[in-house]
C-alpha positions as a Markdown table, in Angstrom:
| # | Residue | x | y | z |
|---|---|---|---|---|
| 1 | Met | 58.9 | 91.9 | 96.2 |
| 2 | Thr | 59.2 | 95.6 | 95.5 |
| 3 | Asp | 61.6 | 97.0 | 93.0 |
| 4 | Val | 64.4 | 99.1 | 94.4 |
| 5 | Tyr | 66.0 | 102.1 | 92.7 |
| 6 | Ile | 69.1 | 104.0 | 93.6 |
| 7 | Val | 68.0 | 107.6 | 93.4 |
| 8 | Asp | 71.5 | 109.2 | 93.7 |
| 9 | Val | 75.1 | 108.6 | 94.5 |
| 10 | Leu | 77.5 | 111.0 | 96.1 |
| 11 | Arg | 80.9 | 110.8 | 97.7 |
| 12 | Thr | 83.6 | 113.1 | 99.1 |
| 13 | Pro | 86.8 | 113.4 | 97.0 |
| 14 | Val | 89.4 | 110.9 | 97.8 |
| 15 | Gly | 92.1 | 112.2 | 100.2 |
| 16 | Lys | 95.6 | 110.8 | 100.7 |
| 17 | Ala | 96.0 | 109.3 | 104.2 |
| 18 | Pro | 97.6 | 110.3 | 106.5 |
| 19 | Arg | 98.6 | 113.7 | 105.1 |
| 20 | Gly | 95.7 | 114.6 | 102.8 |
| 21 | Val | 93.2 | 117.4 | 102.9 |
| 22 | Phe | 90.8 | 115.5 | 105.1 |
| 23 | Lys | 93.4 | 114.3 | 107.6 |
| 24 | Asn | 91.9 | 116.4 | 110.4 |
| 25 | Thr | 88.3 | 116.0 | 109.4 |
| 26 | Leu | 86.3 | 113.7 | 111.7 |
| 27 | Pro | 84.6 | 110.8 | 109.8 |
| 28 | Asp | 81.2 | 111.8 | 111.2 |
| 29 | Asp | 81.6 | 115.3 | 109.8 |
| 30 | Leu | 82.6 | 113.9 | 106.4 |
| 31 | Leu | 79.6 | 111.7 | 106.4 |
| 32 | Ala | 77.2 | 114.4 | 107.7 |
| 33 | His | 78.4 | 116.8 | 105.0 |
| 34 | Thr | 77.6 | 114.1 | 102.3 |
| 35 | Ile | 74.2 | 113.5 | 103.8 |
| 36 | Lys | 73.5 | 117.3 | 103.9 |
| 37 | Cys | 74.4 | 117.5 | 100.2 |
| 38 | Leu | 72.0 | 114.7 | 99.4 |
| 39 | Ile | 69.2 | 116.4 | 101.3 |
| 40 | His | 70.0 | 119.6 | 99.4 |
| 41 | Arg | 69.9 | 117.8 | 96.1 |
| 42 | His | 66.6 | 116.2 | 96.8 |
| 43 | Gln | 64.6 | 118.8 | 98.6 |
| 44 | Thr | 61.3 | 117.3 | 97.3 |
| 45 | Leu | 61.9 | 114.1 | 99.4 |
| 46 | Asp | 60.3 | 113.9 | 102.8 |
| 47 | Trp | 63.3 | 113.1 | 104.9 |
| 48 | Gln | 61.0 | 112.3 | 107.8 |
| 49 | Glu | 59.9 | 109.3 | 105.9 |
| 50 | Ile | 63.4 | 107.7 | 105.7 |
| 51 | Ala | 63.2 | 104.3 | 107.3 |
| 52 | Asp | 66.9 | 103.9 | 108.1 |
| 53 | Val | 70.4 | 105.2 | 107.6 |
| 54 | Val | 72.7 | 102.2 | 107.1 |
| 55 | Ile | 76.4 | 103.1 | 107.0 |
| 56 | Gly | 79.3 | 100.7 | 106.5 |
| 57 | Cys | 82.6 | 101.3 | 108.3 |
| 58 | Ala | 85.5 | 98.8 | 108.2 |
| 59 | Met | 87.1 | 100.1 | 111.4 |
| 60 | Pro | 84.1 | 101.3 | 113.6 |
| 61 | Glu | 86.2 | 102.5 | 116.5 |
| 62 | Ala | 87.8 | 105.6 | 117.9 |
| 63 | Glu | 86.8 | 108.6 | 115.9 |
| 64 | Gln | 84.5 | 106.5 | 113.7 |
| 65 | Gly | 83.0 | 104.5 | 116.5 |
| 66 | Met | 80.0 | 104.9 | 118.8 |
| 67 | Asn | 77.6 | 104.3 | 115.8 |
| 68 | Val | 79.1 | 106.9 | 113.4 |
| 69 | Ala | 75.9 | 106.5 | 111.3 |
| 70 | Arg | 73.7 | 107.9 | 114.0 |
| 71 | Ile | 76.1 | 110.7 | 115.0 |
| 72 | Ala | 76.4 | 111.8 | 111.3 |
| 73 | Ser | 72.7 | 111.6 | 110.8 |
| 74 | Leu | 72.1 | 113.9 | 113.7 |
| 75 | Leu | 74.9 | 116.3 | 112.6 |
| 76 | Ala | 73.2 | 116.3 | 109.1 |
| 77 | Asp | 70.0 | 117.5 | 110.8 |
| 78 | Leu | 68.0 | 114.4 | 109.9 |
| 79 | Pro | 65.0 | 114.1 | 112.1 |
| 80 | Lys | 65.8 | 112.4 | 115.5 |
| 81 | Ser | 63.0 | 109.9 | 114.6 |
| 82 | Val | 65.2 | 108.5 | 111.8 |
| 83 | Pro | 67.2 | 105.4 | 113.0 |
| 84 | Ala | 70.7 | 104.8 | 111.9 |
| 85 | Met | 73.1 | 101.8 | 112.2 |
| 86 | Thr | 76.7 | 101.2 | 111.5 |
| 87 | Ile | 77.7 | 97.8 | 110.0 |
| 88 | Asn | 81.1 | 96.2 | 109.6 |
| 89 | Arg | 82.0 | 93.8 | 106.9 |
| 90 | Phe | 85.6 | 95.2 | 106.5 |
| 91 | Cys | 86.3 | 96.3 | 102.9 |
| 92 | Ser | 82.8 | 95.4 | 101.7 |
| 93 | Ser | 81.1 | 97.4 | 104.5 |
| 94 | Gly | 79.8 | 100.2 | 102.2 |
| 95 | Val | 78.5 | 97.8 | 99.6 |
| 96 | Gln | 76.8 | 95.7 | 102.4 |
| 97 | Ser | 75.1 | 98.8 | 103.8 |
| 98 | Ile | 73.6 | 99.6 | 100.4 |
| 99 | Val | 72.4 | 96.0 | 100.1 |
| 100 | Thr | 70.9 | 96.1 | 103.6 |
| 101 | Ala | 69.2 | 99.5 | 102.9 |
| 102 | Ala | 67.8 | 98.0 | 99.6 |
| 103 | Asp | 66.6 | 94.9 | 101.3 |
| 104 | Thr | 64.6 | 97.1 | 103.7 |
| 105 | Ile | 62.8 | 98.5 | 100.7 |
| 106 | Arg | 62.6 | 95.3 | 98.8 |
| 107 | Asn | 60.9 | 93.6 | 101.7 |
| 108 | Gln | 58.4 | 96.4 | 101.9 |
| 109 | Glu | 59.5 | 97.5 | 105.4 |
| 110 | Ala | 60.1 | 101.0 | 104.0 |
| 111 | His | 60.0 | 103.1 | 100.8 |
| 112 | Leu | 63.1 | 105.3 | 101.5 |
| 113 | Ala | 66.4 | 104.3 | 103.0 |
| 114 | Leu | 69.9 | 105.6 | 102.8 |
| 115 | Gly | 73.0 | 103.4 | 102.4 |
| 116 | Gly | 76.6 | 104.3 | 102.2 |
| 117 | Gly | 80.0 | 104.1 | 103.9 |
| 118 | Val | 82.6 | 106.2 | 105.8 |
| 119 | Glu | 86.2 | 105.6 | 106.6 |
| 120 | Ser | 89.1 | 107.8 | 107.7 |
| 121 | Met | 92.4 | 106.0 | 107.2 |
| 122 | Ser | 94.1 | 109.1 | 108.6 |
| 123 | Met | 92.3 | 108.9 | 112.0 |
| 124 | Val | 91.9 | 105.1 | 112.2 |
| 125 | Pro | 94.7 | 103.4 | 110.2 |
| 126 | Met | 94.5 | 99.9 | 108.9 |
| 127 | Gly | 94.2 | 97.4 | 111.8 |
| 128 | Gly | 92.7 | 100.0 | 114.1 |
| 129 | Asn | 94.3 | 101.9 | 117.0 |
| 130 | Lys | 95.8 | 99.0 | 118.9 |
| 131 | Tyr | 95.1 | 95.7 | 117.1 |
| 132 | Thr | 96.4 | 92.4 | 118.4 |
| 133 | Ala | 95.3 | 89.5 | 116.3 |
| 134 | Asn | 94.0 | 86.4 | 118.0 |
| 135 | Pro | 96.8 | 83.9 | 117.1 |
| 136 | Ser | 94.2 | 81.1 | 116.4 |
| 137 | Ile | 93.0 | 82.9 | 113.2 |
| 138 | Phe | 96.4 | 82.2 | 111.6 |
| 139 | Asn | 95.8 | 78.4 | 111.3 |
| 140 | Asp | 95.5 | 76.9 | 107.8 |
| 141 | Glu | 91.7 | 76.8 | 107.8 |
| 142 | His | 91.1 | 80.5 | 108.7 |
| 143 | Val | 94.3 | 82.2 | 107.5 |
| 144 | Ala | 92.5 | 84.2 | 104.8 |
| 145 | Ile | 90.8 | 86.4 | 107.4 |
| 146 | Ala | 94.2 | 87.7 | 108.5 |
| 147 | Tyr | 95.1 | 89.0 | 105.0 |
| 148 | Gly | 94.9 | 92.6 | 104.2 |
| 149 | Met | 93.3 | 93.6 | 100.9 |
| 150 | Gly | 96.7 | 94.0 | 99.2 |
| 151 | Ile | 97.5 | 90.3 | 99.7 |
| 152 | Thr | 94.0 | 89.3 | 98.8 |
| 153 | Ala | 94.2 | 91.3 | 95.5 |
| 154 | Glu | 97.5 | 89.6 | 94.7 |
| 155 | Asn | 96.0 | 86.1 | 95.4 |
| 156 | Val | 92.9 | 86.8 | 93.4 |
| 157 | Ala | 95.0 | 88.1 | 90.4 |
| 158 | Lys | 97.2 | 85.0 | 90.5 |
| 159 | Arg | 94.4 | 82.5 | 90.8 |
| 160 | Trp | 92.3 | 84.1 | 88.0 |
| 161 | Glu | 95.3 | 85.1 | 85.9 |
| 162 | Ile | 94.4 | 88.8 | 85.9 |
| 163 | Thr | 97.2 | 91.0 | 84.6 |
| 164 | Arg | 98.3 | 94.3 | 86.2 |
| 165 | Glu | 97.1 | 96.1 | 83.0 |
| 166 | Gln | 93.6 | 94.5 | 83.4 |
| 167 | Gln | 93.5 | 95.6 | 87.0 |
| 168 | Asp | 94.4 | 99.1 | 86.1 |
| 169 | Glu | 91.8 | 99.2 | 83.4 |
| 170 | Phe | 89.2 | 98.0 | 85.7 |
| 171 | Ala | 90.2 | 100.5 | 88.4 |
| 172 | Ile | 89.9 | 103.4 | 85.9 |
| 173 | Glu | 86.5 | 102.3 | 84.8 |
| 174 | Ser | 85.4 | 101.8 | 88.4 |
| 175 | His | 86.5 | 105.3 | 89.3 |
| 176 | Lys | 84.7 | 106.8 | 86.3 |
| 177 | Lys | 81.5 | 105.1 | 87.5 |
| 178 | Ala | 81.9 | 106.4 | 91.0 |
């Protein structure tokens, strides 16, 4: 297997949904801007050689639907020959996209791939535009998939005896790393 390296990390500032500075900015424009900044920061890379753009999106519908990864790639002026895919694994979509991009390199299918995530909670709020849950997911066996991340966080904290102070400390360190 081939070693994989993260060359750079970049993100937009965090806005405050639904009234923040990015509330009227389309998700594909946010993502395209970020990709353009990466291209500018790494002008020595041959962006024609990129094997894939893999973007995670928890709610890939409405303004962030229609393969937002492909739309943003084209808006960022990546070559039309560069493929792009949007993947959904809810809150872990962005992380999964990086794993998928890395696996492409690790498996020697490519030597350059881009992984990341995009989400606009202002344009596509939690649950999507018109979400009606299938009632069968609320049975005892599958009920966890119906929880939002807030309930999940509370359950994890209770089960593993993680205090609020420990959570806050972890969050601060995580944001520093981002």
